mmCIF file of C-alpha atoms in Angstrom:
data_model
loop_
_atom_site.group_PDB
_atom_site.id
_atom_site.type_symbol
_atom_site.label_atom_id
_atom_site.label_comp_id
_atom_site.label_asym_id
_atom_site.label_seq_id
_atom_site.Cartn_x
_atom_site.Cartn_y
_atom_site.Cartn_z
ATOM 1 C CA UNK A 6 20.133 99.656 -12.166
ATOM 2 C CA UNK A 7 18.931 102.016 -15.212
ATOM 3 C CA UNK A 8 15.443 102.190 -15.216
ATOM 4 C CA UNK A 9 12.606 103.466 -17.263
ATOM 5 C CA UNK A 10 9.552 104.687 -15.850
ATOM 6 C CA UNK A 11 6.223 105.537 -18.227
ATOM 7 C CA UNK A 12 3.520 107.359 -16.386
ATOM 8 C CA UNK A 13 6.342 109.751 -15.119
ATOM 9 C CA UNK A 14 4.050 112.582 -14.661
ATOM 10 C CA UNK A 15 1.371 110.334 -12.683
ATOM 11 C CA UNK A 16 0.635 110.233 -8.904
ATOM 12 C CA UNK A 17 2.533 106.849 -9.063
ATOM 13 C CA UNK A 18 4.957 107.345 -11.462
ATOM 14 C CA UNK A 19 6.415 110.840 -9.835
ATOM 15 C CA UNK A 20 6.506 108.956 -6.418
ATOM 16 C CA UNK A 21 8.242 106.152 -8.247
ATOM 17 C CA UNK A 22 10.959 108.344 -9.442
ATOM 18 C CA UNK A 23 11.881 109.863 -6.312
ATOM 19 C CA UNK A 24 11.845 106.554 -4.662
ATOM 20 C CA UNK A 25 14.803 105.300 -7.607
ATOM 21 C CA UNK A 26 16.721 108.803 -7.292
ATOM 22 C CA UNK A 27 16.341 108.095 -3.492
ATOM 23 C CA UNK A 28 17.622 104.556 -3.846
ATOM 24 C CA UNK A 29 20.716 105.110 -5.978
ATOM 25 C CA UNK A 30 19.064 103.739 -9.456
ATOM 26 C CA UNK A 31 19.414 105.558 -12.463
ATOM 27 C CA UNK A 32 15.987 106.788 -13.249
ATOM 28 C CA UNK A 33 14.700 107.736 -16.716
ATOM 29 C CA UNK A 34 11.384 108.843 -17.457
ATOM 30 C CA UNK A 35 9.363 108.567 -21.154
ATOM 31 C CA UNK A 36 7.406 111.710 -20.915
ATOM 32 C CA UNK A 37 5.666 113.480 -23.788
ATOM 33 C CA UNK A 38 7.233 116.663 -23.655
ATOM 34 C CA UNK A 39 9.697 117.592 -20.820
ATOM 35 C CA UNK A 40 8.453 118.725 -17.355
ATOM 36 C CA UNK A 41 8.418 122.731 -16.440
ATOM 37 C CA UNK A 42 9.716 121.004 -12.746
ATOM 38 C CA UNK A 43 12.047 117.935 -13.244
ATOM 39 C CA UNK A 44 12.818 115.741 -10.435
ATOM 40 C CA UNK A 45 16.468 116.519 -9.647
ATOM 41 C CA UNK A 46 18.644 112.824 -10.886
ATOM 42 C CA UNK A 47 15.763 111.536 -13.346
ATOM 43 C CA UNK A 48 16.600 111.490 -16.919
ATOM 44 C CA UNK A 49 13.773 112.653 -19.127
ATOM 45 C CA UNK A 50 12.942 111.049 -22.856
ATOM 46 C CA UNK A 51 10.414 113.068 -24.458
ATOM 47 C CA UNK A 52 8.394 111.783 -27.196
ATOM 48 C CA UNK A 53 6.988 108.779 -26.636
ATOM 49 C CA UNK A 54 3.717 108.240 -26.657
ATOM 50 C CA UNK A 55 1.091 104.992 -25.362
ATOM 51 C CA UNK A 56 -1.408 105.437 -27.787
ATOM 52 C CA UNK A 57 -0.048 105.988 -30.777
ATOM 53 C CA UNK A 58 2.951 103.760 -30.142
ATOM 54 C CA UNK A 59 5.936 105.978 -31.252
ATOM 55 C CA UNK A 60 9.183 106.625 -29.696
ATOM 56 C CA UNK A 61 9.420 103.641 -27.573
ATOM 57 C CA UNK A 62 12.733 102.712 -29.458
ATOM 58 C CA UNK A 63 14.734 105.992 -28.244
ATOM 59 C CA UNK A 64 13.007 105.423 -24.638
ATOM 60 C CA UNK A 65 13.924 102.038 -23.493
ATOM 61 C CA UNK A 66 17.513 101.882 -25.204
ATOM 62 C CA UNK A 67 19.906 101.122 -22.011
ATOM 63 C CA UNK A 68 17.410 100.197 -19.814
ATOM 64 C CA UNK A 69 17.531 97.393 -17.590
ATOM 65 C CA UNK A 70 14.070 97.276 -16.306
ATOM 66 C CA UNK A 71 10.922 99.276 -16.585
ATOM 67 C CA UNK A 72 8.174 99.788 -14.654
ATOM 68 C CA UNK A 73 5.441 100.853 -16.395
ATOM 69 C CA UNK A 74 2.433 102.938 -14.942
ATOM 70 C CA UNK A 75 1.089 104.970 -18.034
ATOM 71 C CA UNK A 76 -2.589 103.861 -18.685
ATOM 72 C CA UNK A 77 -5.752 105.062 -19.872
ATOM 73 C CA UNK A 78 -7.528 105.434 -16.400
ATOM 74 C CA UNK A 79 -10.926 104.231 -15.027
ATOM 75 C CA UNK A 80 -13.412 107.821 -15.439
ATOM 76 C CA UNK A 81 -16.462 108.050 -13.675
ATOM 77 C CA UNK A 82 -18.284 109.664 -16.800
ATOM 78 C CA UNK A 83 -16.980 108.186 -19.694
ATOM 79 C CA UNK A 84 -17.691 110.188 -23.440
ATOM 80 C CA UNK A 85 -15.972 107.705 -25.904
ATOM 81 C CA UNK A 86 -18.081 106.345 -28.095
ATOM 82 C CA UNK A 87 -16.854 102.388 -27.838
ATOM 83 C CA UNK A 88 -15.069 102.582 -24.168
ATOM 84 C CA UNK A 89 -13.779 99.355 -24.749
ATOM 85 C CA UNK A 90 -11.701 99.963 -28.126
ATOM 86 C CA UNK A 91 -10.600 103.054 -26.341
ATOM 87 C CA UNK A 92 -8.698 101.136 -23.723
ATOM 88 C CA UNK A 93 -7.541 98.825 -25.183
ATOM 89 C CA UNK A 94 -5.699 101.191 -27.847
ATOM 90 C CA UNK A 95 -3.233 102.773 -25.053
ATOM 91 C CA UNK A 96 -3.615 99.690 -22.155
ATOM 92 C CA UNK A 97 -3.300 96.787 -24.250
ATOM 93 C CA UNK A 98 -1.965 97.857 -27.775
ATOM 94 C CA UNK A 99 0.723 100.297 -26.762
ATOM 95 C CA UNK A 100 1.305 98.448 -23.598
ATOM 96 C CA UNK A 101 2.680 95.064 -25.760
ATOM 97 C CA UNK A 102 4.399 98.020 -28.544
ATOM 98 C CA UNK A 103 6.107 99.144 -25.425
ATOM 99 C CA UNK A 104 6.714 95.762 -24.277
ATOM 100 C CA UNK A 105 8.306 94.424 -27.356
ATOM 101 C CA UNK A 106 10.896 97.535 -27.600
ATOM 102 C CA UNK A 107 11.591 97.032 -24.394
ATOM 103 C CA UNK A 108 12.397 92.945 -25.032
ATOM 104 C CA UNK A 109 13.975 94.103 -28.037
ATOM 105 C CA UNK A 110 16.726 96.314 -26.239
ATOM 106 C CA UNK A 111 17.737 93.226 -23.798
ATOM 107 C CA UNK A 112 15.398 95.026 -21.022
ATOM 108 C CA UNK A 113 15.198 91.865 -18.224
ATOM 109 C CA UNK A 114 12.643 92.598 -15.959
ATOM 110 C CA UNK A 115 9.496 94.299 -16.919
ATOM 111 C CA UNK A 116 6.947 95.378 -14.032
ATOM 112 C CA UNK A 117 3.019 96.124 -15.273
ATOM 113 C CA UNK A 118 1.071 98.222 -12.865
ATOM 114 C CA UNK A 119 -2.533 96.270 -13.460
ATOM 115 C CA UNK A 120 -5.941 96.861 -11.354
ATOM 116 C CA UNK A 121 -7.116 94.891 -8.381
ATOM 117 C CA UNK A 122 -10.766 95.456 -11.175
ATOM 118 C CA UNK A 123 -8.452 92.923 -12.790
ATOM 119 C CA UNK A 124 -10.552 90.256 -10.054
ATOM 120 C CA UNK A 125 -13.622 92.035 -10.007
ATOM 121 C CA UNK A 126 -15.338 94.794 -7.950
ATOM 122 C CA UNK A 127 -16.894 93.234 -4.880
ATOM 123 C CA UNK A 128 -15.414 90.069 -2.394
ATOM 124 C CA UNK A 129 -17.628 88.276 -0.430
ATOM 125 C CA UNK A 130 -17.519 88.288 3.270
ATOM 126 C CA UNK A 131 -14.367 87.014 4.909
ATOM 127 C CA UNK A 132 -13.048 85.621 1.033
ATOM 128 C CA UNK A 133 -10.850 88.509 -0.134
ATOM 129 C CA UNK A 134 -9.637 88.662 -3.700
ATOM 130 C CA UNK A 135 -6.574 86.364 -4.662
ATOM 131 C CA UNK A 136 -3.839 86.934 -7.148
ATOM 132 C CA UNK A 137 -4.784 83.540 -8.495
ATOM 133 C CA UNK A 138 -8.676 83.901 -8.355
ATOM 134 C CA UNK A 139 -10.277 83.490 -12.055
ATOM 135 C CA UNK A 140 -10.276 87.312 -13.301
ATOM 136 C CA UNK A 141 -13.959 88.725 -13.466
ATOM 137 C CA UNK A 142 -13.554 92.076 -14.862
ATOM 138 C CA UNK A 143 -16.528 93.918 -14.467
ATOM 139 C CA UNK A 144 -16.525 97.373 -16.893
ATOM 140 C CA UNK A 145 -13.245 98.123 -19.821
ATOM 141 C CA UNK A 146 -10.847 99.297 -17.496
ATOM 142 C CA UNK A 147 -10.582 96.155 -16.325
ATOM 143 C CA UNK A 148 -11.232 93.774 -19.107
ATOM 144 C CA UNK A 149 -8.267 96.243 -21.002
ATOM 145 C CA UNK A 150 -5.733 95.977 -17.733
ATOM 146 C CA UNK A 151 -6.537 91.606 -18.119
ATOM 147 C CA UNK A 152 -5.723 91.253 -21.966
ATOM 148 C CA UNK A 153 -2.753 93.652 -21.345
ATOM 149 C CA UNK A 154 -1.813 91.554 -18.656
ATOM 150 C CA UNK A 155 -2.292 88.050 -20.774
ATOM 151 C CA UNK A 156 -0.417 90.009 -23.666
ATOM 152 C CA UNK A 157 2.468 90.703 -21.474
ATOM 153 C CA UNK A 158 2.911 86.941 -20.015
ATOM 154 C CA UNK A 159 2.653 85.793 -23.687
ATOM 155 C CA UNK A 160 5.398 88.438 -24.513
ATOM 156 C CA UNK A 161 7.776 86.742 -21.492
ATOM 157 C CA UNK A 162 7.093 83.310 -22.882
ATOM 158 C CA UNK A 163 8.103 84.361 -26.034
ATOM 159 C CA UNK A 164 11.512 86.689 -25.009
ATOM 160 C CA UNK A 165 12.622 85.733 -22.199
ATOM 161 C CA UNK A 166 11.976 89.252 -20.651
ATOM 162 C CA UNK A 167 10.806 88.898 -17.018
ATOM 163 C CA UNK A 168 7.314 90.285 -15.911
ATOM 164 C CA UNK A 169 6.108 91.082 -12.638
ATOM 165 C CA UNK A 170 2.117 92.143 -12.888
ATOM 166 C CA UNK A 171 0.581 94.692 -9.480
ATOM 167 C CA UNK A 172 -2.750 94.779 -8.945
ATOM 168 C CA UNK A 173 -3.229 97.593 -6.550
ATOM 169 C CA UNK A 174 -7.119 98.640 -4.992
ATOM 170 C CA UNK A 175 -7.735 102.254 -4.290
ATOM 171 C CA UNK A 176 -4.349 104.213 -3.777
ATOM 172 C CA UNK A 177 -4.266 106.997 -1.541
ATOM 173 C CA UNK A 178 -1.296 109.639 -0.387
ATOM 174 C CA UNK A 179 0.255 113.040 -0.705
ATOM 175 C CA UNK A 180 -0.921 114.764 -3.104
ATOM 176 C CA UNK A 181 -4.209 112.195 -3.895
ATOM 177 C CA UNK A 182 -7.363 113.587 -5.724
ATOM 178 C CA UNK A 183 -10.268 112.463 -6.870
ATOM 179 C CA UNK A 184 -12.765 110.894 -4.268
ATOM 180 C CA UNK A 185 -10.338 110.876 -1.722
ATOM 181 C CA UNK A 186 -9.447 114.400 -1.827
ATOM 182 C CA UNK A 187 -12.805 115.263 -1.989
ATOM 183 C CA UNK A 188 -13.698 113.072 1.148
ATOM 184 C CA UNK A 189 -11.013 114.937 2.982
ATOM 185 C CA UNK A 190 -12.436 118.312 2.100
ATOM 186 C CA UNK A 191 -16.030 116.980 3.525
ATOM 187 C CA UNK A 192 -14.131 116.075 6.614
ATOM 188 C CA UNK A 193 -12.639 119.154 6.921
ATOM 189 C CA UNK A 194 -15.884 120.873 6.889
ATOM 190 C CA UNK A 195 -17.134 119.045 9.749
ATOM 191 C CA UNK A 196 -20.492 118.369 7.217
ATOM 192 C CA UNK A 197 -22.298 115.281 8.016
ATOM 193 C CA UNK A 198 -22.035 111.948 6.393
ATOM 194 C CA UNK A 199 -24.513 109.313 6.299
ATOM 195 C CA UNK A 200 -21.770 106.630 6.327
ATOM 196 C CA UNK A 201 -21.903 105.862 9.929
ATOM 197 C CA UNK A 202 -23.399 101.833 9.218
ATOM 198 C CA UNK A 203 -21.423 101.784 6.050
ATOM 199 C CA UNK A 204 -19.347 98.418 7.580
ATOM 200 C CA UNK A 205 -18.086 96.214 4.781
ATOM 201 C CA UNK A 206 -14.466 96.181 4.757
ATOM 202 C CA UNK A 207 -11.969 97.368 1.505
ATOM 203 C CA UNK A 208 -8.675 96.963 1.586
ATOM 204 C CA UNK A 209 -6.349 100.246 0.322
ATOM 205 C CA UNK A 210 -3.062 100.779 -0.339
ATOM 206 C CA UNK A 211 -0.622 103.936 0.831
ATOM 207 C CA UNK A 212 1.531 105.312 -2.207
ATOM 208 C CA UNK A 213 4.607 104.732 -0.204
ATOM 209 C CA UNK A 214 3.726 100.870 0.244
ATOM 210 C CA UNK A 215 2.373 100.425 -3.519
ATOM 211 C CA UNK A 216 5.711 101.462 -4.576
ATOM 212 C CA UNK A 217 7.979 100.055 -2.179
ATOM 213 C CA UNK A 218 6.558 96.706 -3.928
ATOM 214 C CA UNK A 219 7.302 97.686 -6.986
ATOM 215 C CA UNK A 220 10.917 97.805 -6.495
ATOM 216 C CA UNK A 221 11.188 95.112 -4.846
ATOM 217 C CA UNK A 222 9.651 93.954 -8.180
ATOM 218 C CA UNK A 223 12.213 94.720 -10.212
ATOM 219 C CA UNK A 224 14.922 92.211 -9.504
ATOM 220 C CA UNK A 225 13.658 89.973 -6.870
ATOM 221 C CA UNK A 226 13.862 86.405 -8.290
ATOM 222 C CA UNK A 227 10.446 85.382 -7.641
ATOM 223 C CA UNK A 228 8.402 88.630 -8.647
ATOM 224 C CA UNK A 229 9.391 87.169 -12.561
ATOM 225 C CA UNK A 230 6.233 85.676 -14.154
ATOM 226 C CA UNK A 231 4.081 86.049 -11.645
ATOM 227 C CA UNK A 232 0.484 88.590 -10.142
ATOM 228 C CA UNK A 233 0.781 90.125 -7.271
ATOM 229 C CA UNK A 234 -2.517 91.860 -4.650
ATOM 230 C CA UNK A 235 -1.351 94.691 -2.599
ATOM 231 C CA UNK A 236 -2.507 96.729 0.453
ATOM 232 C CA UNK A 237 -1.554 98.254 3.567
ATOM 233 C CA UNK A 238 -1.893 94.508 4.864
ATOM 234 C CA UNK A 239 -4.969 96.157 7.367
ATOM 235 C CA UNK A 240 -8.746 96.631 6.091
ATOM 236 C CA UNK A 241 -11.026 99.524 6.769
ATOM 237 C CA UNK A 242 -14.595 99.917 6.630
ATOM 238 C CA UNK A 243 -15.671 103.016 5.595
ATOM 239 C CA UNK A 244 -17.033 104.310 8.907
ATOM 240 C CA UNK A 245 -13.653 102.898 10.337
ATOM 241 C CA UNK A 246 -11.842 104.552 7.576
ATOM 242 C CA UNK A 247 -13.638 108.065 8.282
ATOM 243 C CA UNK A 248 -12.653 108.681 11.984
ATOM 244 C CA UNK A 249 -8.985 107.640 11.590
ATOM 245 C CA UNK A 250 -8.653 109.970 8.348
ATOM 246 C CA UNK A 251 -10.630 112.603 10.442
ATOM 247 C CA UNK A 252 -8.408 112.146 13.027
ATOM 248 C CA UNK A 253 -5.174 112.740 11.181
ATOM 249 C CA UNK A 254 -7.225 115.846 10.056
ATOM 250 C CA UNK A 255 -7.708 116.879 13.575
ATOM 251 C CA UNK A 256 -11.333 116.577 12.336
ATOM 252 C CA UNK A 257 -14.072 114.323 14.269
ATOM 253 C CA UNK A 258 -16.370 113.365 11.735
ATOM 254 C CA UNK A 259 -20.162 113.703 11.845
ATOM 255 C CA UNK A 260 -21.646 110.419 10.392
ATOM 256 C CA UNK A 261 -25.225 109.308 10.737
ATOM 257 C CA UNK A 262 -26.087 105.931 10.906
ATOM 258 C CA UNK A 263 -28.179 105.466 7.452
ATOM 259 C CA UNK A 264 -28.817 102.359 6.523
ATOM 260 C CA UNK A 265 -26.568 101.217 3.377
ATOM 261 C CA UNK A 266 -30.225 99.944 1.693
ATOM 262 C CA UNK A 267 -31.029 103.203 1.972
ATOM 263 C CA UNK A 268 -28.213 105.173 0.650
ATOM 264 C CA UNK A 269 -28.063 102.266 -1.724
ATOM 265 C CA UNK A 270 -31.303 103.117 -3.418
ATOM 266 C CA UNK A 271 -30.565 107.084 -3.261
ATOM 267 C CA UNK A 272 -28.271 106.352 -4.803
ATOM 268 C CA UNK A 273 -29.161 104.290 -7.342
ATOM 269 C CA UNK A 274 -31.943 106.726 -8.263
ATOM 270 C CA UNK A 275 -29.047 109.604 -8.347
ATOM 271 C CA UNK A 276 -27.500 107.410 -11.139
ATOM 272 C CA UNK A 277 -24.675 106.694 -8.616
ATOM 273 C CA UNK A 278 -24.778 103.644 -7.831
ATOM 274 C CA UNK A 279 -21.092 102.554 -8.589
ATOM 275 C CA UNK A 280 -20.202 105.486 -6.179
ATOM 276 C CA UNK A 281 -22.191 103.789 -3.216
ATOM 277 C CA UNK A 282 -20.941 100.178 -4.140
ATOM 278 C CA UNK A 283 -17.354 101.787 -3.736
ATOM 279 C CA UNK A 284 -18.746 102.563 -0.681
ATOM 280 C CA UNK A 285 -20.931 100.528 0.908
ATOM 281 C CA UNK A 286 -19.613 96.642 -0.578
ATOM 282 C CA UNK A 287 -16.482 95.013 0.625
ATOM 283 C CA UNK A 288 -13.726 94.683 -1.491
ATOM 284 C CA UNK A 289 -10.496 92.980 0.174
ATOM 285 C CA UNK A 290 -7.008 91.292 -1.108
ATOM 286 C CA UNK A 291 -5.008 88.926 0.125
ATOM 287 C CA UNK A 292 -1.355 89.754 -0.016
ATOM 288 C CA UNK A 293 -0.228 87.046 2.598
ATOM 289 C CA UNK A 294 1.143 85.530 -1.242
ATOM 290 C CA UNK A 295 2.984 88.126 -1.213
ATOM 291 C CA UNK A 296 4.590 88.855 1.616
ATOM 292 C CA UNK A 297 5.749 85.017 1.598
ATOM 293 C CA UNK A 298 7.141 85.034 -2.106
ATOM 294 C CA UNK A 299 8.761 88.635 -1.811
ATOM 295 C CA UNK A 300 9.725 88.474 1.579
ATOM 296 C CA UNK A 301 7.304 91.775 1.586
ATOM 297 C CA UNK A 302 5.017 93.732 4.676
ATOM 298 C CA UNK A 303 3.803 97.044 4.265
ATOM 299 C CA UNK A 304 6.429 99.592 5.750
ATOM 300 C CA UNK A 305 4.109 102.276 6.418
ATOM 301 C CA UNK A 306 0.861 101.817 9.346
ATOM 302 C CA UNK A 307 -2.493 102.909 8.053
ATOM 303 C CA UNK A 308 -2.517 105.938 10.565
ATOM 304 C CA UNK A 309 1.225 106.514 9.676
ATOM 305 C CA UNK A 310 0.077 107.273 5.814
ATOM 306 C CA UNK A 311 -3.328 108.978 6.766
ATOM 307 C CA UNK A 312 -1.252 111.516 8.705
ATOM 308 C CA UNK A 313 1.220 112.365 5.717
ATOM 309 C CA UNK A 314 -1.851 112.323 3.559
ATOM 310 C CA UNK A 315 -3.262 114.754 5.672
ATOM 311 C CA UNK A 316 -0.722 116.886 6.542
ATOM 312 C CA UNK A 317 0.005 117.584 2.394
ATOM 313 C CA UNK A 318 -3.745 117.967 2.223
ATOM 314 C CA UNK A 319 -3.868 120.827 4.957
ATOM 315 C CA UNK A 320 -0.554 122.602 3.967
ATOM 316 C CA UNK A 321 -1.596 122.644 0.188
ATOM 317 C CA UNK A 322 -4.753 124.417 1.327
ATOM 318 C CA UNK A 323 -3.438 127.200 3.494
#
C-alpha cells in the first residue's frame, strides 16, 4: 500500500514512517522542505503546507491512503490573538483542503489523528470516556480537532473516501518531551514530589500502541466511518504512574502525600491550574469498542514502554 503521511517530522508521524518502511508499505511523507536526516525507504514531497493549503495536489497523487497527523497543537501559553480562528485555519480548514485532494486522487481510506479533548478533559469515577459519548470540548484545540472531525465524515458521505477518526489521551515514548520529559528529569533527580495522594486514574497511550492502531486503520473494514479511544488498555494514577516510570529509571521516587485540595489551590493561585487538573482529575477511555471492532489489544505492557521510554531518555542524556 502507498501511503502518505502529513506530520512527517512529528513524534507520531516519524514513528509512523518507520513502522510503514518496517511493514513493507510504500511510505511518502508531505514535508515542508526536505529533512537534513531522511528515514531510509520514505519518499519525501516537499511543499505542502496545512495552513495555507498549497501543494496538497502534488502530495497525495498515487496514494492509496493517508494518515494524517499534522495539526496545530494544544500550547500551554497561547499568544494568538483569537486562539480559536487560529486552529481552525490549519486543523479544520487545511485538514478538509487536504481531505478533498486526497478524495480527489481516488485516495480510499483516510485516517484523522483527533484528541481524546475531542470528549472533554475530566471522566467521572469508574465512567471513562466513550468514542460515542456527546463531544464536550473544553478549550480550541478541541472544539478545532471536533469540526475537523464532523468536516471529514461529511467529506466521506459526500466521496466515498473512507475515514477512520483516533482520539488518543496523553502519548508518551522514545524520544517524548514536554511534561513528560520533564517529569522524567525530576525523577532522575531524586527531588521530591508532592504527588504521593494524587489517585485519580488517566488512561495513556505508548507511541508504539497509538500507531500500531493506526495501521490497522488503514484497511481494516470496520475502522471506515467510524471514532475510535485508545490506550495502553491499563490506567495509572499518577502516584502509580511515578514509581513504575521511576523504576524503569532505576529511580525510587520521593513523593509526599499532599493533599490534591491543596496542591489544587497552589496551584490555582500559581495560575496553573490546568497543570494540576492534568494531574490530579481522572481522565480514562474505553477502548473495549475497539478492541472488539478491530480485533485490536495493545501490543506493548505499560512497564514494557516505560522501560524503552526510559532507556532513550537516559542514553540521550549521557
Amino acid at each position: 500500500m502507498r501511503v502518505l503521511v502529513t506530520g512527517a517530522s512529528g513524534f507520531v508521524g516519524s514513528a509512523v514512517l518507520k513502522r510503514l518502511v518496517s511493514d513493507g508499505h510504500e511510505a511518502m511523507a508531505s514535508v515542508r522542505r526536505a529533512p537534513e536526516e531522511p528515514v531510509a525507504g520514505v519518499s519525501y514531497v516537499a511543499g505542502a503546507d496545512l495552513v495555507s493549503g498549497t501543494g496538497w495536489e502534488a502530495a497525495v497523487r498515487g496514494a492509496d491512503a493517508v494518515i494524517h497527523a499534522a495539526a496545530r497543537v494544544h500550547v500551554m501559553e497561547e499568544r494568538a490573538a483569537d486562539p480559536l480562528a487560529e486552529f481552525r485555519r490549519a486543523n479544520v480548514d487545511g485538514t478538509l483542503r487536504l481531505a478533498e485532494a486526497a478524495a480527489a486522487a481516488g485516495v480510499r481510506r483516510f485516517v484523522f489523528l483527533s484528541s481524546i479533548k475531542v470528549n472533554g478533559e475530566t471522566t467521572q469515577a469508574g465512567r471513562p470516556f466513550r468514542a460515542d459519548d456527546p463531544p464536550q470540548p473544553l478549550d480550541p484545540y478541541g472544539v478545532s480537532k471536533l469540526e475537523a472531525e464532523e468536516a471529514l465524515f461529511a467529506l466521506s458521505q459526500r466521496t466515498g473516501m473512507g475515514v477512520a477518526v483516533v482520539r488518543p489521551p496523553l502519548v508518551y515514548g522514545p524520544g517524548v518531551k514536554a511534561n513528560f520529559r520533564a517529569m522524567m528529569g525530576l525523577l532522575q533527580r531524586r527531588l521530591p514530589l508532592p504527588l504521593g495522594a494524587a489517585r485519580a486514574k488517566r488512561s495513556l497511550v505508548a507511541l508504539e500502541n497509538l500507531v500500531d492502531l493506526l495501521m490497522r486503520c488503514l484497511d481494516h473494514p470496520e475502522a471506515a466511518g467510524r471514532v475510535f479511544l485508545v490506550s495502553d488498555g491499563e490506567d495509572l494514577s499518577v502516584a502509580e504512574m511515578l514509581k513504575r516510570l521511576g523504576a524503569a529509571l532505576g529511580r525510587r521516587p520521593l513523593l509526599l502525600p499532599v493533599p490534591p485540595a491543596a496542591i489544587a489551590l497552589a496551584a490555582r493561585l500559581a495560575g496553573r491550574g490546568a497543570v494540576a487538573q492534568r494531574l490530579l482529575m481522572p481522565l480514562q477511555v474505553d477502548i473495549e469498542p475497539t478492541r472488539r471492532l478491530l480485533g485490536w489489544s495493545p501490543p506493548v505492557p505499560v512497564d514494557e514502554a516505560f522501560a524503552r521510554t526510559a532507556r532513550h531518555f537516559l542514553e540521550a542524556r549521557r
